[in-house]
mmCIF file of C-alpha atoms in Angstrom:
data_model
loop_
_atom_site.group_PDB
_atom_site.id
_atom_site.type_symbol
_atom_site.label_atom_id
_atom_site.label_comp_id
_atom_site.label_asym_id
_atom_site.label_seq_id
_atom_site.Cartn_x
_atom_site.Cartn_y
_atom_site.Cartn_z
ATOM 1 C CA MET Z 774 -39.718 149.879 54.573
ATOM 2 C CA GLY Z 775 -38.842 148.602 51.144
ATOM 3 C CA GLY Z 776 -35.538 149.828 48.556
ATOM 4 C CA ASN Z 777 -34.312 147.182 47.605
ATOM 5 C CA ARG Z 778 -35.757 144.673 44.242
ATOM 6 C CA ILE Z 779 -35.080 141.875 43.631
ATOM 7 C CA VAL Z 780 -36.605 138.853 41.846
ATOM 8 C CA VAL Z 781 -38.981 136.769 43.228
ATOM 9 C CA TYR Z 782 -40.523 133.513 42.092
ATOM 10 C CA LYS Z 783 -44.513 133.309 42.103
ATOM 11 C CA GLU Z 784 -45.078 129.930 40.254
ATOM 12 C CA PRO Z 785 -43.738 127.770 37.894
ATOM 13 C CA GLY Z 786 -43.083 130.117 34.704
ATOM 14 C CA VAL Z 787 -43.340 133.152 36.770
ATOM 15 C CA VAL Z 788 -41.006 135.363 38.281
ATOM 16 C CA ALA Z 789 -41.149 139.258 39.331
ATOM 17 C CA VAL Z 790 -39.156 142.422 39.956
ATOM 18 C CA GLU Z 791 -40.647 143.100 44.053
ATOM 19 C CA ASP Z 792 -39.837 145.543 46.875
ATOM 20 C CA HIS Z 793 -38.117 144.316 49.950
ATOM 21 C CA ASP Z 794 -36.647 145.686 53.311
ATOM 22 C CA MET Z 795 -32.349 146.236 52.710
ATOM 23 C CA PRO Z 796 -30.303 143.260 53.855
ATOM 24 C CA LYS Z 797 -29.008 143.201 57.199
ATOM 25 C CA LEU Z 798 -25.520 142.035 58.781
ATOM 26 C CA GLU Z 799 -27.762 139.005 59.580
ATOM 27 C CA VAL Z 800 -28.008 134.979 59.341
ATOM 28 C CA PRO Z 801 -31.381 133.527 58.785
ATOM 29 C CA ALA Z 802 -32.627 133.097 61.782
ATOM 30 C CA ASP Z 803 -33.837 129.099 61.406
ATOM 31 C CA VAL Z 804 -29.441 128.852 60.549
ATOM 32 C CA ALA Z 805 -28.572 131.002 63.056
ATOM 33 C CA SER Z 806 -30.651 128.934 65.655
ATOM 34 C CA ALA Z 807 -30.174 125.050 64.390
ATOM 35 C CA MET Z 808 -26.594 125.623 64.062
ATOM 36 C CA GLY Z 809 -25.758 127.266 67.041
ATOM 37 C CA MET Z 810 -24.542 130.884 65.787
ATOM 38 C CA SER Z 811 -25.091 134.741 67.078
ATOM 39 C CA ARG Z 812 -27.815 136.017 64.413
ATOM 40 C CA GLU Z 813 -25.532 139.206 64.236
ATOM 41 C CA ALA Z 814 -23.268 138.848 61.881
ATOM 42 C CA PRO Z 815 -19.813 140.904 61.870
ATOM 43 C CA HIS Z 816 -18.218 138.735 59.458
ATOM 44 C CA ALA Z 817 -21.195 139.717 56.694
ATOM 45 C CA VAL Z 818 -21.041 142.477 54.420
ATOM 46 C CA ILE Z 819 -23.996 144.258 52.415
ATOM 47 C CA LEU Z 820 -22.565 144.400 48.123
ATOM 48 C CA LYS Z 821 -24.221 146.524 46.177
ATOM 49 C CA CYS Z 822 -25.357 143.720 42.849
ATOM 50 C CA VAL Z 823 -22.429 145.105 40.082
ATOM 51 C CA SER Z 824 -24.234 142.214 38.044
ATOM 52 C CA THR Z 825 -25.922 139.344 38.941
ATOM 53 C CA ASN Z 826 -26.894 136.377 36.210
ATOM 54 C CA ILE Z 827 -29.187 134.781 35.156
ATOM 55 C CA CYS Z 828 -27.949 131.032 35.447
ATOM 56 C CA GLY Z 829 -29.651 127.030 34.304
ATOM 57 C CA SER Z 830 -30.549 125.953 38.357
ATOM 58 C CA ASP Z 831 -32.310 128.820 38.572
ATOM 59 C CA GLN Z 832 -34.467 127.957 35.684
ATOM 60 C CA HIS Z 833 -35.182 123.975 37.015
ATOM 61 C CA MET Z 834 -37.074 126.599 40.201
ATOM 62 C CA VAL Z 835 -39.352 128.576 37.759
ATOM 63 C CA ARG Z 836 -40.518 126.161 35.578
ATOM 64 C CA GLY Z 837 -41.691 124.439 38.455
ATOM 65 C CA ARG Z 838 -39.397 121.168 39.031
ATOM 66 C CA THR Z 839 -38.373 121.918 42.390
ATOM 67 C CA THR Z 840 -39.986 121.909 45.863
ATOM 68 C CA ALA Z 841 -39.207 125.890 46.052
ATOM 69 C CA PRO Z 842 -42.570 127.940 47.240
ATOM 70 C CA PRO Z 843 -43.917 130.872 46.024
ATOM 71 C CA GLY Z 844 -42.188 133.272 47.001
ATOM 72 C CA GLN Z 845 -39.192 132.251 47.110
ATOM 73 C CA THR Z 846 -35.882 134.767 45.954
ATOM 74 C CA LEU Z 847 -33.224 134.177 43.619
ATOM 75 C CA GLY Z 848 -30.192 134.778 42.343
ATOM 76 C CA HIS Z 849 -26.744 132.900 43.574
ATOM 77 C CA GLU Z 850 -24.266 134.949 41.104
ATOM 78 C CA ILE Z 851 -23.153 137.614 42.310
ATOM 79 C CA THR Z 852 -20.175 140.413 41.466
ATOM 80 C CA GLY Z 853 -20.744 143.883 43.777
ATOM 81 C CA GLU Z 854 -19.922 146.494 45.817
ATOM 82 C CA VAL Z 855 -19.070 146.830 49.241
ATOM 83 C CA VAL Z 856 -21.403 149.100 50.474
ATOM 84 C CA GLU Z 857 -21.294 148.046 54.342
ATOM 85 C CA LYS Z 858 -19.203 145.798 56.340
ATOM 86 C CA GLY Z 859 -19.610 144.139 59.956
ATOM 87 C CA SER Z 860 -17.023 144.895 62.501
ATOM 88 C CA ASP Z 861 -15.329 141.492 62.165
ATOM 89 C CA VAL Z 862 -14.147 142.108 58.463
ATOM 90 C CA GLN Z 863 -10.557 143.065 58.391
ATOM 91 C CA PHE Z 864 -9.575 142.409 54.825
ATOM 92 C CA LEU Z 865 -12.206 144.191 52.470
ATOM 93 C CA GLN Z 866 -13.013 147.689 52.823
ATOM 94 C CA ILE Z 867 -15.763 150.216 51.578
ATOM 95 C CA GLY Z 868 -15.454 150.268 47.237
ATOM 96 C CA ASP Z 869 -13.971 147.220 47.106
ATOM 97 C CA ILE Z 870 -15.490 144.865 43.858
ATOM 98 C CA VAL Z 871 -15.783 141.246 45.057
ATOM 99 C CA THR Z 872 -17.251 138.633 43.315
ATOM 100 C CA VAL Z 873 -18.865 135.853 45.635
ATOM 101 C CA PRO Z 874 -18.613 132.248 45.218
ATOM 102 C CA PHE Z 875 -21.982 131.203 44.533
ATOM 103 C CA ASN Z 876 -21.746 128.021 47.522
ATOM 104 C CA ILE Z 877 -22.140 130.410 51.546
ATOM 105 C CA ALA Z 878 -18.850 128.949 53.355
ATOM 106 C CA CYS Z 879 -18.624 129.495 56.756
ATOM 107 C CA GLY Z 880 -14.465 128.507 56.134
ATOM 108 C CA ARG Z 881 -14.027 127.004 60.134
ATOM 109 C CA CYS Z 882 -15.840 123.444 59.227
ATOM 110 C CA ARG Z 883 -13.817 120.206 58.505
ATOM 111 C CA ASN Z 884 -15.434 120.255 54.792
ATOM 112 C CA CYS Z 885 -14.297 123.903 54.173
ATOM 113 C CA ARG Z 886 -11.075 123.543 55.896
ATOM 114 C CA ALA Z 887 -10.591 121.130 52.904
ATOM 115 C CA GLY Z 888 -11.723 123.332 50.829
ATOM 116 C CA ASP Z 889 -14.855 120.896 50.009
ATOM 117 C CA THR Z 890 -16.706 124.672 50.513
ATOM 118 C CA GLY Z 891 -19.307 123.094 48.257
ATOM 119 C CA VAL Z 892 -20.551 121.076 51.248
ATOM 120 C CA CYS Z 893 -20.361 123.539 54.185
ATOM 121 C CA LEU Z 894 -21.560 122.138 56.807
ATOM 122 C CA ASN Z 895 -22.744 125.113 59.191
ATOM 123 C CA VAL Z 896 -25.001 127.457 56.862
ATOM 124 C CA ASN Z 897 -28.161 125.343 56.118
ATOM 125 C CA PRO Z 898 -29.441 123.450 58.688
ATOM 126 C CA GLY Z 899 -31.050 120.380 55.735
ATOM 127 C CA ARG Z 900 -28.199 119.134 54.618
ATOM 128 C CA ALA Z 901 -23.694 119.904 54.406
ATOM 129 C CA GLY Z 902 -23.852 122.930 51.732
ATOM 130 C CA SER Z 903 -25.604 126.100 50.999
ATOM 131 C CA ALA Z 904 -26.781 128.515 48.484
ATOM 132 C CA TYR Z 905 -27.912 132.568 47.936
ATOM 133 C CA GLY Z 906 -31.768 132.215 46.887
ATOM 134 C CA TYR Z 907 -31.517 128.728 46.242
ATOM 135 C CA VAL Z 908 -34.270 125.798 47.603
ATOM 136 C CA ASP Z 909 -33.180 123.816 50.549
ATOM 137 C CA MET Z 910 -30.248 126.091 51.175
ATOM 138 C CA GLY Z 911 -31.162 127.395 54.484
ATOM 139 C CA GLY Z 912 -33.546 130.588 53.486
ATOM 140 C CA TRP Z 913 -30.100 132.780 52.119
ATOM 141 C CA GLU Z 914 -31.393 135.622 50.406
ATOM 142 C CA GLY Z 915 -30.845 135.827 46.708
ATOM 143 C CA GLY Z 916 -28.505 138.132 44.558
ATOM 144 C CA GLN Z 917 -30.859 138.856 41.627
ATOM 145 C CA ALA Z 918 -31.186 141.753 43.661
ATOM 146 C CA ASP Z 919 -30.359 145.891 44.225
ATOM 147 C CA PHE Z 920 -28.260 144.551 47.634
ATOM 148 C CA VAL Z 921 -27.134 141.621 48.426
ATOM 149 C CA MET Z 922 -25.212 140.056 52.033
ATOM 150 C CA VAL Z 923 -22.664 137.468 52.305
ATOM 151 C CA PRO Z 924 -21.248 136.294 55.378
ATOM 152 C CA PHE Z 925 -18.182 135.251 55.890
ATOM 153 C CA ALA Z 926 -16.685 137.698 53.850
ATOM 154 C CA ASP Z 927 -12.982 137.330 54.918
ATOM 155 C CA PHE Z 928 -13.869 133.872 53.737
ATOM 156 C CA ASN Z 929 -15.973 133.973 50.808
ATOM 157 C CA LEU Z 930 -15.236 136.734 48.906
ATOM 158 C CA LEU Z 931 -12.546 137.276 45.868
ATOM 159 C CA ARG Z 932 -10.721 141.259 45.447
ATOM 160 C CA PHE Z 933 -10.300 142.357 41.996
ATOM 161 C CA PRO Z 934 -7.593 144.149 42.553
ATOM 162 C CA ASP Z 935 -7.735 147.195 40.007
ATOM 163 C CA ARG Z 936 -11.488 149.058 40.798
ATOM 164 C CA ASP Z 937 -10.785 149.655 36.994
ATOM 165 C CA ALA Z 938 -9.287 146.582 35.332
ATOM 166 C CA ALA Z 939 -12.237 144.595 36.639
ATOM 167 C CA LEU Z 940 -14.950 147.419 35.774
ATOM 168 C CA ALA Z 941 -14.044 146.993 31.794
ATOM 169 C CA LYS Z 942 -13.764 143.443 32.400
ATOM 170 C CA ILE Z 943 -17.103 142.670 34.338
ATOM 171 C CA ARG Z 944 -19.008 140.804 31.715
ATOM 172 C CA ASP Z 945 -16.238 138.235 31.935
ATOM 173 C CA LEU Z 946 -15.411 138.531 35.921
ATOM 174 C CA THR Z 947 -19.489 138.239 36.272
ATOM 175 C CA MET Z 948 -18.918 134.583 35.153
ATOM 176 C CA LEU Z 949 -16.326 133.471 38.195
ATOM 177 C CA SER Z 950 -19.285 133.476 40.244
ATOM 178 C CA ASP Z 951 -20.664 130.294 39.367
ATOM 179 C CA ILE Z 952 -20.691 128.839 35.899
ATOM 180 C CA PHE Z 953 -17.320 129.474 34.496
ATOM 181 C CA PRO Z 954 -15.691 127.583 37.683
ATOM 182 C CA THR Z 955 -18.023 125.054 37.302
ATOM 183 C CA GLY Z 956 -17.885 124.272 33.864
ATOM 184 C CA TYR Z 957 -14.036 124.221 34.867
ATOM 185 C CA HIS Z 958 -14.764 122.099 37.866
ATOM 186 C CA GLY Z 959 -16.646 120.004 34.861
ATOM 187 C CA ALA Z 960 -13.459 119.423 32.265
ATOM 188 C CA TYR Z 961 -11.126 119.533 35.150
ATOM 189 C CA THR Z 962 -12.508 116.693 37.109
ATOM 190 C CA ALA Z 963 -13.553 114.901 34.343
ATOM 191 C CA GLY Z 964 -9.123 114.768 33.254
ATOM 192 C CA VAL Z 965 -9.079 116.733 30.640
ATOM 193 C CA THR Z 966 -5.723 117.416 29.976
ATOM 194 C CA THR Z 967 -2.772 118.124 27.075
ATOM 195 C CA GLY Z 968 -4.544 116.480 23.572
ATOM 196 C CA SER Z 969 -7.844 115.115 25.568
ATOM 197 C CA THR Z 970 -10.896 113.921 23.275
ATOM 198 C CA VAL Z 971 -13.803 115.834 24.879
ATOM 199 C CA TYR Z 972 -17.633 115.319 25.069
ATOM 200 C CA VAL Z 973 -19.654 117.810 26.627
ATOM 201 C CA ALA Z 974 -23.185 117.478 26.863
ATOM 202 C CA GLY Z 975 -25.476 120.375 26.621
ATOM 203 C CA ALA Z 976 -24.342 123.691 25.033
ATOM 204 C CA GLY Z 977 -26.119 125.677 27.397
ATOM 205 C CA PRO Z 978 -24.261 128.349 29.751
ATOM 206 C CA VAL Z 979 -22.726 125.849 32.077
ATOM 207 C CA GLY Z 980 -22.030 123.419 28.830
ATOM 208 C CA LEU Z 981 -20.280 126.152 26.798
ATOM 209 C CA ALA Z 982 -18.346 127.123 29.917
ATOM 210 C CA ALA Z 983 -16.993 123.562 30.214
ATOM 211 C CA ALA Z 984 -16.362 123.503 27.145
ATOM 212 C CA TYR Z 985 -14.373 126.642 26.872
ATOM 213 C CA SER Z 986 -12.661 125.207 29.497
ATOM 214 C CA ALA Z 987 -11.477 122.248 28.563
ATOM 215 C CA GLN Z 988 -9.603 124.851 25.801
ATOM 216 C CA LEU Z 989 -8.331 126.167 28.396
ATOM 217 C CA LEU Z 990 -6.523 123.284 29.912
ATOM 218 C CA GLY Z 991 -5.537 121.520 26.616
ATOM 219 C CA ALA Z 992 -8.386 119.547 24.107
ATOM 220 C CA ALA Z 993 -7.774 118.323 21.151
ATOM 221 C CA VAL Z 994 -10.762 118.225 20.012
ATOM 222 C CA VAL Z 995 -14.368 118.996 22.243
ATOM 223 C CA ILE Z 996 -17.299 118.180 21.020
ATOM 224 C CA VAL Z 997 -20.228 119.402 22.265
ATOM 225 C CA GLY Z 998 -23.630 117.917 21.814
ATOM 226 C CA ASP Z 999 -27.567 119.800 22.014
ATOM 227 C CA LEU Z 1000 -30.612 119.751 20.517
ATOM 228 C CA ASN Z 1001 -30.826 123.411 19.710
ATOM 229 C CA ALA Z 1002 -29.520 124.713 16.919
ATOM 230 C CA GLU Z 1003 -28.988 127.834 18.230
ATOM 231 C CA ARG Z 1004 -27.091 126.587 21.053
ATOM 232 C CA LEU Z 1005 -24.833 124.266 19.291
ATOM 233 C CA ALA Z 1006 -24.261 126.938 16.760
ATOM 234 C CA GLN Z 1007 -22.603 129.276 20.058
ATOM 235 C CA ALA Z 1008 -20.786 126.316 20.799
ATOM 236 C CA ARG Z 1009 -19.159 126.332 17.303
ATOM 237 C CA SER Z 1010 -17.977 130.239 17.270
ATOM 238 C CA PHE Z 1011 -15.085 129.358 19.142
ATOM 239 C CA GLY Z 1012 -13.920 126.063 17.601
ATOM 240 C CA CYS Z 1013 -15.711 122.596 19.565
ATOM 241 C CA GLU Z 1014 -17.158 120.120 16.874
ATOM 242 C CA THR Z 1015 -20.370 119.590 17.516
ATOM 243 C CA VAL Z 1016 -23.271 116.785 17.203
ATOM 244 C CA ASP Z 1017 -26.912 116.470 17.243
ATOM 245 C CA VAL Z 1018 -28.919 114.771 19.751
ATOM 246 C CA GLY Z 1019 -31.580 115.010 17.977
ATOM 247 C CA GLN Z 1020 -31.192 113.449 14.435
ATOM 248 C CA ASP Z 1021 -32.222 109.365 14.356
ATOM 249 C CA ALA Z 1022 -27.882 108.915 13.754
ATOM 250 C CA THR Z 1023 -26.676 107.379 17.768
ATOM 251 C CA LEU Z 1024 -24.194 109.269 19.931
ATOM 252 C CA GLU Z 1025 -21.484 107.265 19.186
ATOM 253 C CA ASP Z 1026 -21.854 106.943 15.200
ATOM 254 C CA GLN Z 1027 -22.051 110.907 15.691
ATOM 255 C CA VAL Z 1028 -18.362 111.177 17.366
ATOM 256 C CA ALA Z 1029 -17.010 108.713 15.013
ATOM 257 C CA GLN Z 1030 -18.006 110.692 12.467
ATOM 258 C CA ILE Z 1031 -15.646 113.546 14.413
ATOM 259 C CA LEU Z 1032 -13.116 111.557 15.466
ATOM 260 C CA ASP Z 1033 -12.811 108.205 13.719
ATOM 261 C CA THR Z 1034 -13.436 106.472 16.993
ATOM 262 C CA ASN Z 1035 -16.979 106.203 18.788
ATOM 263 C CA GLU Z 1036 -15.363 106.653 22.401
ATOM 264 C CA VAL Z 1037 -14.162 109.924 23.532
ATOM 265 C CA ASP Z 1038 -11.144 110.433 26.793
ATOM 266 C CA CYS Z 1039 -13.336 112.188 29.054
ATOM 267 C CA ALA Z 1040 -16.341 113.291 29.156
ATOM 268 C CA VAL Z 1041 -18.894 116.809 30.893
ATOM 269 C CA ASP Z 1042 -22.322 116.043 32.305
ATOM 270 C CA ALA Z 1043 -23.740 120.031 31.640
ATOM 271 C CA VAL Z 1044 -27.432 119.073 31.880
ATOM 272 C CA GLY Z 1045 -28.648 117.336 34.257
ATOM 273 C CA PHE Z 1046 -31.815 115.694 35.309
ATOM 274 C CA GLU Z 1047 -34.284 117.305 33.153
ATOM 275 C CA ALA Z 1048 -32.465 115.709 30.259
ATOM 276 C CA SER Z 1049 -34.788 114.542 26.832
ATOM 277 C CA GLY Z 1050 -34.353 111.210 25.053
ATOM 278 C CA HIS Z 1051 -32.472 111.141 22.087
ATOM 279 C CA GLY Z 1052 -34.856 112.844 19.285
ATOM 280 C CA GLY Z 1053 -36.399 115.353 21.679
ATOM 281 C CA ALA Z 1054 -38.385 112.558 23.219
ATOM 282 C CA GLU Z 1055 -39.908 112.407 26.275
ATOM 283 C CA GLU Z 1056 -38.176 113.566 29.375
ATOM 284 C CA ARG Z 1057 -35.366 110.783 30.688
ATOM 285 C CA PRO Z 1058 -33.436 111.833 33.646
ATOM 286 C CA ALA Z 1059 -30.954 109.105 33.797
ATOM 287 C CA GLN Z 1060 -30.205 109.810 29.694
ATOM 288 C CA VAL Z 1061 -27.067 112.184 30.001
ATOM 289 C CA LEU Z 1062 -25.587 109.820 33.263
ATOM 290 C CA ASN Z 1063 -25.649 106.493 30.198
ATOM 291 C CA ASP Z 1064 -24.488 108.602 27.425
ATOM 292 C CA ILE Z 1065 -21.256 109.878 28.730
ATOM 293 C CA MET Z 1066 -20.726 106.647 30.804
ATOM 294 C CA THR Z 1067 -21.371 104.456 26.531
ATOM 295 C CA ILE Z 1068 -18.817 106.602 24.816
ATOM 296 C CA THR Z 1069 -16.342 107.478 27.871
ATOM 297 C CA ARG Z 1070 -13.193 104.914 26.919
ATOM 298 C CA ALA Z 1071 -12.531 102.539 29.594
ATOM 299 C CA ALA Z 1072 -10.996 104.170 32.943
ATOM 300 C CA GLY Z 1073 -11.796 106.847 31.668
ATOM 301 C CA ARG Z 1074 -12.993 109.939 34.036
ATOM 302 C CA LEU Z 1075 -16.547 111.690 33.993
ATOM 303 C CA GLY Z 1076 -17.092 115.303 35.124
ATOM 304 C CA ILE Z 1077 -21.276 115.969 36.300
ATOM 305 C CA PRO Z 1078 -21.649 119.730 37.419
ATOM 306 C CA GLY Z 1079 -24.845 118.882 36.061
ATOM 307 C CA LEU Z 1080 -27.614 119.452 38.255
ATOM 308 C CA TYR Z 1081 -29.633 116.190 40.447
ATOM 309 C CA VAL Z 1082 -32.116 116.932 42.690
ATOM 310 C CA THR Z 1083 -33.840 114.916 45.586
ATOM 311 C CA GLY Z 1084 -36.900 116.652 44.706
ATOM 312 C CA ASP Z 1085 -39.175 117.354 41.475
ATOM 313 C CA PRO Z 1086 -42.455 117.514 42.008
ATOM 314 C CA GLY Z 1087 -42.891 117.322 37.926
ATOM 315 C CA ALA Z 1088 -40.610 113.660 36.813
ATOM 316 C CA SER Z 1089 -42.178 111.412 34.985
ATOM 317 C CA ASP Z 1090 -41.828 108.265 37.249
ATOM 318 C CA PRO Z 1091 -42.026 107.880 41.517
ATOM 319 C CA ASP Z 1092 -38.779 106.963 41.520
ATOM 320 C CA ALA Z 1093 -37.545 109.797 39.434
ATOM 321 C CA LYS Z 1094 -39.433 112.399 41.781
ATOM 322 C CA GLU Z 1095 -36.809 111.540 44.656
ATOM 323 C CA GLY Z 1096 -33.934 111.489 42.077
ATOM 324 C CA THR Z 1097 -33.654 108.199 41.829
ATOM 325 C CA LEU Z 1098 -32.722 107.491 38.296
ATOM 326 C CA LYS Z 1099 -32.055 104.502 36.232
ATOM 327 C CA VAL Z 1100 -28.416 104.634 35.748
ATOM 328 C CA ARG Z 1101 -26.240 102.169 33.825
ATOM 329 C CA LEU Z 1102 -23.578 101.939 36.795
ATOM 330 C CA GLY Z 1103 -22.878 98.262 35.506
ATOM 331 C CA LEU Z 1104 -21.488 100.151 32.384
ATOM 332 C CA GLY Z 1105 -19.446 102.138 34.542
ATOM 333 C CA TRP Z 1106 -17.912 99.958 37.652
ATOM 334 C CA ALA Z 1107 -17.419 97.461 33.966
ATOM 335 C CA LYS Z 1108 -15.396 100.449 32.194
ATOM 336 C CA SER Z 1109 -13.755 101.590 35.399
ATOM 337 C CA HIS Z 1110 -15.495 104.509 35.166
ATOM 338 C CA SER Z 1111 -14.352 107.270 37.829
ATOM 339 C CA LEU Z 1112 -17.222 109.840 38.347
ATOM 340 C CA THR Z 1113 -17.579 113.536 40.030
ATOM 341 C CA THR Z 1114 -20.604 114.552 41.166
ATOM 342 C CA GLY Z 1115 -21.913 117.377 43.773
ATOM 343 C CA GLN Z 1116 -21.868 122.069 43.287
ATOM 344 C CA CYS Z 1117 -18.114 122.696 42.402
ATOM 345 C CA PRO Z 1118 -16.811 124.347 45.208
ATOM 346 C CA VAL Z 1119 -15.528 127.721 43.395
ATOM 347 C CA LEU Z 1120 -12.927 128.500 45.845
ATOM 348 C CA LYS Z 1121 -10.756 125.998 43.914
ATOM 349 C CA TYR Z 1122 -10.701 128.130 41.153
ATOM 350 C CA ASN Z 1123 -11.920 131.550 40.816
ATOM 351 C CA ARG Z 1124 -8.456 133.048 42.044
ATOM 352 C CA GLY Z 1125 -6.746 131.569 38.635
ATOM 353 C CA LEU Z 1126 -9.628 131.877 35.887
ATOM 354 C CA MET Z 1127 -9.688 135.654 37.563
ATOM 355 C CA MET Z 1128 -5.734 136.298 36.701
ATOM 356 C CA SER Z 1129 -6.555 134.485 33.457
ATOM 357 C CA ILE Z 1130 -9.721 136.852 33.054
ATOM 358 C CA LEU Z 1131 -7.866 139.894 33.521
ATOM 359 C CA HIS Z 1132 -4.422 138.845 31.599
ATOM 360 C CA ASP Z 1133 -6.415 138.564 28.647
ATOM 361 C CA LYS Z 1134 -6.311 134.180 28.351
ATOM 362 C CA ALA Z 1135 -9.935 133.841 29.154
ATOM 363 C CA HIS Z 1136 -12.755 135.237 27.263
ATOM 364 C CA ILE Z 1137 -15.337 133.703 28.569
ATOM 365 C CA ALA Z 1138 -18.100 136.601 28.100
ATOM 366 C CA ASP Z 1139 -17.872 135.495 24.144
ATOM 367 C CA ALA Z 1140 -17.894 131.772 24.410
ATOM 368 C CA VAL Z 1141 -21.216 132.191 26.256
ATOM 369 C CA ASN Z 1142 -22.603 134.847 24.795
ATOM 370 C CA ALA Z 1143 -23.311 136.633 27.591
ATOM 371 C CA THR Z 1144 -26.402 139.966 27.283
ATOM 372 C CA VAL Z 1145 -26.573 142.757 29.228
ATOM 373 C CA ILE Z 1146 -29.983 143.943 30.437
ATOM 374 C CA GLY Z 1147 -31.992 146.093 33.468
ATOM 375 C CA LEU Z 1148 -32.353 143.882 36.625
ATOM 376 C CA GLU Z 1149 -36.182 144.699 35.892
ATOM 377 C CA ASP Z 1150 -36.474 142.419 32.609
ATOM 378 C CA ALA Z 1151 -35.330 139.812 34.525
ATOM 379 C CA PRO Z 1152 -38.766 137.803 33.486
ATOM 380 C CA ARG Z 1153 -38.218 139.042 30.078
ATOM 381 C CA GLY Z 1154 -34.655 136.767 30.330
ATOM 382 C CA TYR Z 1155 -36.308 133.930 32.220
ATOM 383 C CA GLN Z 1156 -39.116 133.988 30.008
ATOM 384 C CA GLU Z 1157 -36.167 134.139 26.577
ATOM 385 C CA PHE Z 1158 -33.589 131.709 28.387
ATOM 386 C CA ASP Z 1159 -36.801 128.953 28.914
ATOM 387 C CA ARG Z 1160 -37.254 129.141 25.320
ATOM 388 C CA GLY Z 1161 -33.302 128.238 24.538
ATOM 389 C CA ALA Z 1162 -31.665 130.745 23.437
ATOM 390 C CA ALA Z 1163 -28.373 130.649 23.846
ATOM 391 C CA ARG Z 1164 -27.413 133.708 25.393
ATOM 392 C CA LYS Z 1165 -25.924 134.176 29.636
ATOM 393 C CA TYR Z 1166 -28.196 136.823 30.559
ATOM 394 C CA VAL Z 1167 -26.557 139.293 33.293
ATOM 395 C CA LEU Z 1168 -28.972 141.757 34.835
ATOM 396 C CA ASP Z 1169 -27.576 144.889 35.985
ATOM 397 C CA PRO Z 1170 -28.968 147.028 38.369
ATOM 398 C CA HIS Z 1171 -27.920 149.872 38.681
ATOM 399 C CA GLY Z 1172 -26.216 150.556 35.267
ATOM 400 C CA MET Z 1173 -22.762 149.795 36.233
ATOM 401 C CA VAL Z 1174 -22.220 147.212 33.307
ATOM 402 C CA PRO Z 1175 -19.833 148.300 30.285
ATOM 403 C CA ALA Z 1176 -21.412 148.133 26.191
ATOM 404 C CA ALA Z 1177 -20.095 144.550 25.170
#
């Protein structure tokens, strides 16, 4: 049948745009049978993808650093237009423009009722929590595509109040599906508030979003650390201080040059398990976690939106292959640190951040250097992003994203 282009992981370093069948109002067969739900999904909608972004989490899979199999569809950062809806969808209409939280959530389980939508109990037979187009997340088809199915639509989707206003700001609003809430979650759970000094590890899109969010939350100084000069320049473009962790000077010394003290109030890990040692040395997956415990004051808080996995076939040692890292937990314990990890529960934040965008209080697209390309150009976007481009690639399948 065909009719739906979709980005697919083929082998380490290689993605392709393939023609798949159009999505149906059905949940994956494995989810339905394991969770005791019907395959038919009257609670779902089909979206025409207005925009869909390449994420650093996708890049982990494409590098071969997860257990993703060849043929894994990709894409969990989705903004779309409702083009079909099930009979049980009550509050969304054909033609609505909506943002899709990357977390798939049922809205009915204990965790969803508590607001912990990142660890829904009913959408993934393998573990709590699910996402579109991601390994070990329940087999839901990815959204780097022309069309995608979204279940439990009334619960999951956030409708933009005005179609024209939404399309005019879509470069900002497309960030609501993941990196803006995720970066905000990292800063918020780290306790950033008025006058805080903040260290953000990593100047990729999530790190830049966390740094920008820290500014929104009132931080006095935001310091961003990375090895990539282009990405550090992007952080400086909206007022951050930066440190190059590839230098010989220690992180503590570089922070002290900025703050006159070698500690910050709070810190965010936006790097995750593919961290490198200082100076660009060999991979050290616990490097960032140990760094942020070292430079965060006693009784400080650490937000950890950076991805850590339970299966990493490309890791440098047997422990790291199963996500067992050499973290200095004793240091964090001695300093009474509080740590928050895991998927961002996007629904906690996306409405407020949407309002900030619509009323010109937030310009996240500029902060992360949003760069719009066609869906057919996704392989190039993945390659350039993997080489360290200081850009957030936004795929535009249908030519609906206005020029910057």
